[in-house]
PDB file of C-alpha atoms in Angstrom:
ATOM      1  CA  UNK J 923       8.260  10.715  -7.452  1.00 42.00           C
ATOM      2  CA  UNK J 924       4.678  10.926  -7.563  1.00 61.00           C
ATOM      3  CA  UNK J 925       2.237   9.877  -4.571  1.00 75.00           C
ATOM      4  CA  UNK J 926       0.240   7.354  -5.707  1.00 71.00           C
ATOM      5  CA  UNK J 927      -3.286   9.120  -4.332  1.00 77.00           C
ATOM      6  CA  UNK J 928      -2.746  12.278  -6.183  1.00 79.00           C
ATOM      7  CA  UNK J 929      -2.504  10.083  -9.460  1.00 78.00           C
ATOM      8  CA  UNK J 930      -5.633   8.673  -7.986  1.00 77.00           C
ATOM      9  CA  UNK J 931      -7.322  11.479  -7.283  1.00 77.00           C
ATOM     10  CA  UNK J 932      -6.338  12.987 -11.012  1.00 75.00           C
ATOM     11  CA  UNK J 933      -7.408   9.616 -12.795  1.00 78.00           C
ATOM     12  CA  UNK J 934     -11.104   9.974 -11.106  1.00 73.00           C
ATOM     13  CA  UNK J 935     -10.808  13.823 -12.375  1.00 76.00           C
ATOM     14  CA  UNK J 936     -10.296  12.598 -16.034  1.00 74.00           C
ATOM     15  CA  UNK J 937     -12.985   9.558 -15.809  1.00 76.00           C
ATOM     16  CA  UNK J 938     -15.349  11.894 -14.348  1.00 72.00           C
ATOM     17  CA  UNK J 939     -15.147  14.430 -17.119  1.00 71.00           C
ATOM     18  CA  UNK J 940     -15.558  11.385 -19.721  1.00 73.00           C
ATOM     19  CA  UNK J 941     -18.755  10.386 -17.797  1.00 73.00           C
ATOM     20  CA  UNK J 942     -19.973  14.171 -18.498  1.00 68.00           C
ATOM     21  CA  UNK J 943     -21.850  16.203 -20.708  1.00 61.00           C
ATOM     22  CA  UNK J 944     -18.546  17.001 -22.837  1.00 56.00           C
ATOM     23  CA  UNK J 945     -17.710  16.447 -26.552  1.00 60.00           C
ATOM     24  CA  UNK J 946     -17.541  13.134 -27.597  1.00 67.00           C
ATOM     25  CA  UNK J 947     -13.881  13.726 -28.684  1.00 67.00           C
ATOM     26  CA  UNK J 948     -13.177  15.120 -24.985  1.00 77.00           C
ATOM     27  CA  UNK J 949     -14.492  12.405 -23.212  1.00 75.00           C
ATOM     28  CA  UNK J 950     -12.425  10.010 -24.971  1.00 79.00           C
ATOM     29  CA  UNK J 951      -9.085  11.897 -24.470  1.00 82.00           C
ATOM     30  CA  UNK J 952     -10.582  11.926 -21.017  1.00 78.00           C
ATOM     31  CA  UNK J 953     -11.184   8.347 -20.871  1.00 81.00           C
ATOM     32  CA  UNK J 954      -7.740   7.544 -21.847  1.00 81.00           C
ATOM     33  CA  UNK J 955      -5.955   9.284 -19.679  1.00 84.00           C
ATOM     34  CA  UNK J 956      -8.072   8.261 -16.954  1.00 83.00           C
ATOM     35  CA  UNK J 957      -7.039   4.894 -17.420  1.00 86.00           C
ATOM     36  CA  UNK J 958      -3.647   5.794 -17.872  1.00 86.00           C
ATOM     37  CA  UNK J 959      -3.749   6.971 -14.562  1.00 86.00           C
ATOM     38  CA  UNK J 960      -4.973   4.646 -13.233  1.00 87.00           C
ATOM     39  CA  UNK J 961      -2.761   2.156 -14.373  1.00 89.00           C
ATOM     40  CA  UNK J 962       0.399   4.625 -13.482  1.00 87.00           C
ATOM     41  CA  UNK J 963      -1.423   4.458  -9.938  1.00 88.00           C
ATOM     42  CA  UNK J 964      -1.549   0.703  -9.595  1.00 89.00           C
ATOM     43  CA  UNK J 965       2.269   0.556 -10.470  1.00 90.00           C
ATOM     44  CA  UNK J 966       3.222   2.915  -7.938  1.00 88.00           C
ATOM     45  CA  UNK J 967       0.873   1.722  -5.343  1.00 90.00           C
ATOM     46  CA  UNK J 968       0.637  -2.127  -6.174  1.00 92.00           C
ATOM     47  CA  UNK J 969      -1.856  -2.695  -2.924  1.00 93.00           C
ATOM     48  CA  UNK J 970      -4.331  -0.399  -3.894  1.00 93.00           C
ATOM     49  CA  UNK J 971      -7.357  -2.181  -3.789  1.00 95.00           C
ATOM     50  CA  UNK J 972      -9.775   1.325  -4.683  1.00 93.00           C
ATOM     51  CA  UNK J 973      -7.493   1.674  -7.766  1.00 92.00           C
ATOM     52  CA  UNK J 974      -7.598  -2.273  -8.628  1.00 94.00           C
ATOM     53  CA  UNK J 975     -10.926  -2.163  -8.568  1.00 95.00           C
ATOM     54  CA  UNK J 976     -11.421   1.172 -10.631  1.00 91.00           C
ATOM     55  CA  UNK J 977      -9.444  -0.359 -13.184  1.00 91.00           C
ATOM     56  CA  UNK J 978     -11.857  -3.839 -13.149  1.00 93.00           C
ATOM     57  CA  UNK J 979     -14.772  -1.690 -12.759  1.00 91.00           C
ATOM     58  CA  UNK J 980     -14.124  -0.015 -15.907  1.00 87.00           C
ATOM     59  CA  UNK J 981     -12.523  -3.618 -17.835  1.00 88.00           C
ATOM     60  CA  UNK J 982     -15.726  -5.391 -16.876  1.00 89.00           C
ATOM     61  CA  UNK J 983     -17.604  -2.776 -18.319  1.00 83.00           C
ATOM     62  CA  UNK J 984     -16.078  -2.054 -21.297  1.00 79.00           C
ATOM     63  CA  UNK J 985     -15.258   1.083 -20.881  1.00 73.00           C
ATOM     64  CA  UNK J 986     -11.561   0.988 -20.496  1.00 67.00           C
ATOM     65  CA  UNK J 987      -9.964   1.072 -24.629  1.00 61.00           C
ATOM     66  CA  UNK J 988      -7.318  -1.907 -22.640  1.00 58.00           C
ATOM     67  CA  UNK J 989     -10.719  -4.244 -22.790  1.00 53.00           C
ATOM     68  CA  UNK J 990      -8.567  -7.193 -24.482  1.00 58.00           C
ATOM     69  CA  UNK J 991      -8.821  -9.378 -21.585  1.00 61.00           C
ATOM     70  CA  UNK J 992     -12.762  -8.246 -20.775  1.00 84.00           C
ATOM     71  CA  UNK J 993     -14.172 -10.305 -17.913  1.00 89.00           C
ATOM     72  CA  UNK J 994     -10.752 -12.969 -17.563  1.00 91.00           C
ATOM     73  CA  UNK J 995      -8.698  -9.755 -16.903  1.00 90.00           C
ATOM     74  CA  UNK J 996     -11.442  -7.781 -14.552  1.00 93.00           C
ATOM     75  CA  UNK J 997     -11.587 -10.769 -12.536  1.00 96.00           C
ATOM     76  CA  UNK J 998      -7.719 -10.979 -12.224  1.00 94.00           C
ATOM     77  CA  UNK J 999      -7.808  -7.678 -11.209  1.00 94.00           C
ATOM     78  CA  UNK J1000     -10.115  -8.426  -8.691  1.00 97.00           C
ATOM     79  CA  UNK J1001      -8.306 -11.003  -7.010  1.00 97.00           C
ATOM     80  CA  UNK J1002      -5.282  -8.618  -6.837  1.00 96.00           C
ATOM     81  CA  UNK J1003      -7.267  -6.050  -5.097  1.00 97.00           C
ATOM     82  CA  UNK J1004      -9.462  -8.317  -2.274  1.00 97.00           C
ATOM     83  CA  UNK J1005      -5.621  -9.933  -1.579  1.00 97.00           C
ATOM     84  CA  UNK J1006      -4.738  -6.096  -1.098  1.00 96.00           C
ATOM     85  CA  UNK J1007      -7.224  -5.563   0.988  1.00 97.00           C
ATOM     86  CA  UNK J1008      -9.624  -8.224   2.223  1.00 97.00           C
ATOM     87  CA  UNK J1009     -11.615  -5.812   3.560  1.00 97.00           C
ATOM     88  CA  UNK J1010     -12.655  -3.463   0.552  1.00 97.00           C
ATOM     89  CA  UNK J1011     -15.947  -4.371   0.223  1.00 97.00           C
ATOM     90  CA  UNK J1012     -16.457  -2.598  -3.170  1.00 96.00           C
ATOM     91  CA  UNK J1013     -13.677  -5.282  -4.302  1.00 97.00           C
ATOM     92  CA  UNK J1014     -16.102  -8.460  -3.126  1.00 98.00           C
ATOM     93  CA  UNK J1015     -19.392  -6.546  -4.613  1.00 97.00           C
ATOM     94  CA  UNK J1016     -17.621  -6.213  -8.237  1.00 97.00           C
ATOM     95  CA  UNK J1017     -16.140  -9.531  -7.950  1.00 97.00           C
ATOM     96  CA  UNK J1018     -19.994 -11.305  -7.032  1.00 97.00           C
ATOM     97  CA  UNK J1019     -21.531  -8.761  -9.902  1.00 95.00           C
ATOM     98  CA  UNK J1020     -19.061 -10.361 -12.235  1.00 96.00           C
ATOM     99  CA  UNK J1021     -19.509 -13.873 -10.909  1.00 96.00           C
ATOM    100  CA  UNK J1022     -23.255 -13.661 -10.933  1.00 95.00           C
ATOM    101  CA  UNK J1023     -23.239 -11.470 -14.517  1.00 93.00           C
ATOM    102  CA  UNK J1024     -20.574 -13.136 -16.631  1.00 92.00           C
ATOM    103  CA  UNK J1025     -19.878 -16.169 -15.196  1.00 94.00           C
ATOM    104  CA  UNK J1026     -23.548 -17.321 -13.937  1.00 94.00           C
ATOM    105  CA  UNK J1027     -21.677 -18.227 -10.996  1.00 96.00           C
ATOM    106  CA  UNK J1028     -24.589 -17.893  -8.585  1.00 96.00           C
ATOM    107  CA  UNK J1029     -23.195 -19.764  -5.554  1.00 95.00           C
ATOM    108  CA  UNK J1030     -19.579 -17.881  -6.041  1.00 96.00           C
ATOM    109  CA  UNK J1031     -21.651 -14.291  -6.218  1.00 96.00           C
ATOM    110  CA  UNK J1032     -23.463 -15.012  -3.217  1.00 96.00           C
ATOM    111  CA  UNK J1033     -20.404 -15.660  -1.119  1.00 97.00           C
ATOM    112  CA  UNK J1034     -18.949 -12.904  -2.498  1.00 97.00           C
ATOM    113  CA  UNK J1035     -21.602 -10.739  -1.486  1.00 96.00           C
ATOM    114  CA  UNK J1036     -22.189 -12.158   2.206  1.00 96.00           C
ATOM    115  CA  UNK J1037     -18.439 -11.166   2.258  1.00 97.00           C
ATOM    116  CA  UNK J1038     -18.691  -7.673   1.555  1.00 97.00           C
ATOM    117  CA  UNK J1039     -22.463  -7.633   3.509  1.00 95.00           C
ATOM    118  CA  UNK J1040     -20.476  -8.576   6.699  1.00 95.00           C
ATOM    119  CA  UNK J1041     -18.112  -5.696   5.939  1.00 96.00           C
ATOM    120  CA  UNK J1042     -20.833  -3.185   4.973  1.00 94.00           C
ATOM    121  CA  UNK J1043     -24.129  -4.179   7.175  1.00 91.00           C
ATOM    122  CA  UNK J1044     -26.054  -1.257   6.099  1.00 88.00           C
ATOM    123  CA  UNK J1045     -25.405  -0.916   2.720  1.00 91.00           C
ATOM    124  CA  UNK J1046     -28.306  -1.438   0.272  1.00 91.00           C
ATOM    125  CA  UNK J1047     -26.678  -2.296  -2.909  1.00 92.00           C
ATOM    126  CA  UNK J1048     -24.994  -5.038  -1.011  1.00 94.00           C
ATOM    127  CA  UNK J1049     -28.575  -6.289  -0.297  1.00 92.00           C
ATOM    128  CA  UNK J1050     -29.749  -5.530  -3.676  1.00 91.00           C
ATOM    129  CA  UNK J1051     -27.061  -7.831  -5.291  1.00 94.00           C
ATOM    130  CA  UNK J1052     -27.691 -10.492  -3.117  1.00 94.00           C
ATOM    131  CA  UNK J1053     -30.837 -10.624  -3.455  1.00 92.00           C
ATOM    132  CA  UNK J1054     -30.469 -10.827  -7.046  1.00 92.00           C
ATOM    133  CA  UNK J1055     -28.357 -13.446  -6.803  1.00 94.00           C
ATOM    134  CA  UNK J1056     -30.259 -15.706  -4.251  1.00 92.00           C
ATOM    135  CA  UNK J1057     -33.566 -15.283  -6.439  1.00 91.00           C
ATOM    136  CA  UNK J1058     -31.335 -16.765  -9.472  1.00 92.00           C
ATOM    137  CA  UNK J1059     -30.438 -19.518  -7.528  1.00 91.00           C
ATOM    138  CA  UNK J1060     -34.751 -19.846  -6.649  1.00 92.00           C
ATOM    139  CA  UNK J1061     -34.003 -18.980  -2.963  1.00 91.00           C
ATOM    140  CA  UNK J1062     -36.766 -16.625  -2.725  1.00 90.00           C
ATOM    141  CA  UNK J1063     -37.006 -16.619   1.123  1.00 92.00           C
ATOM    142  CA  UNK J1064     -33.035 -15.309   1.218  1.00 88.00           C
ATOM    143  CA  UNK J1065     -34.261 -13.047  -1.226  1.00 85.00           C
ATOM    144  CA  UNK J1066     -37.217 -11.493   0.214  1.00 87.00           C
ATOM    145  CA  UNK J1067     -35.266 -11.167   3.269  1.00 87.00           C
ATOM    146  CA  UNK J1068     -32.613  -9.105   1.578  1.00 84.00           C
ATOM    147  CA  UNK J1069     -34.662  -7.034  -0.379  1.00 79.00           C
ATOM    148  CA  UNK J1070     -36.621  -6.145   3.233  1.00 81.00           C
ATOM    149  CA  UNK J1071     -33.368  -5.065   4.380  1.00 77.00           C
ATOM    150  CA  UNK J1072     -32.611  -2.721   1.585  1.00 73.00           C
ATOM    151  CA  UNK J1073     -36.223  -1.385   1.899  1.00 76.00           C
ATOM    152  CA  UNK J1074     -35.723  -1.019   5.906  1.00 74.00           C
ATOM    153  CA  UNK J1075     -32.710   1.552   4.892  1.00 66.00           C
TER     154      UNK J1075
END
């Protein structure tokens, strides 16, 4: 049987090379099997959160050709992978992109991201999205405050 993180690590090799300079043929062959792995990944790891997320990275997106279920089946996704692991914080940052992008869930995205900002203090694009969100919501003080943290890193 095969480990679950060498399918991993072989799904990021085939989405990498259909993020690259290659044919446009290549990097869809590329693409597909990417996602092919990474769906062979979740089934063989079900609490994978990295992989969970991969996958709802690239659904949200629309990048993965199994798009059917666009933002209703990225968000599913997402709630697999944060019960996974509650404490993936790239999990909670896609999940508050999605709220805040697709949904216009302001309040929802900024939870999410205060989530993944207490799991990842220093990290700037955790700042960056919450700042976003909190200035579409008109808090500009929570915003201004954010976006001095980012600056500060």
């Amino acid at each position: 049987m095969r480990n679950a993180s060498t399918i991993k690590r072989l799904a990021m090799s085939f989405l990498l090379r259909a993020s690259s300079d290659w044919a446009a043929r290549d990097r869809e062959q590329h693409a597909i099997a990417g996602d092919a792995a990474l769906r062979y990944a979740v089934q063989l790891q079900p609490d994978d959160a990295e992989s969970w997320t991969a996958l709802a990275a690239r659904t949200f997106r629309g990048e993965s050709r199994d798009n059917e279920g666009g933002t209703d089946l990225a968000e599913s996704m997402l709630v697999v992978a944060e019960r996974a692991d509650p404490q993936y914080a790239p999990a909670k940052a896609l999940h508050a992109a999605l709220l805040l992008e697709a949904r216009g869930d302001i309040s929802g995205s900024r939870k999410k991201f205060q989530e993944a900002i207490m799991l990842r203090p220093l990290d700037p694009q955790l700042h960056k999205g919450f700042a976003k969100a909190a200035e579409a919501e008109k808090d500009i003080q929570s915003a201004r405050a954010s976006f001095k943290t980012v600056l500060r890193q």
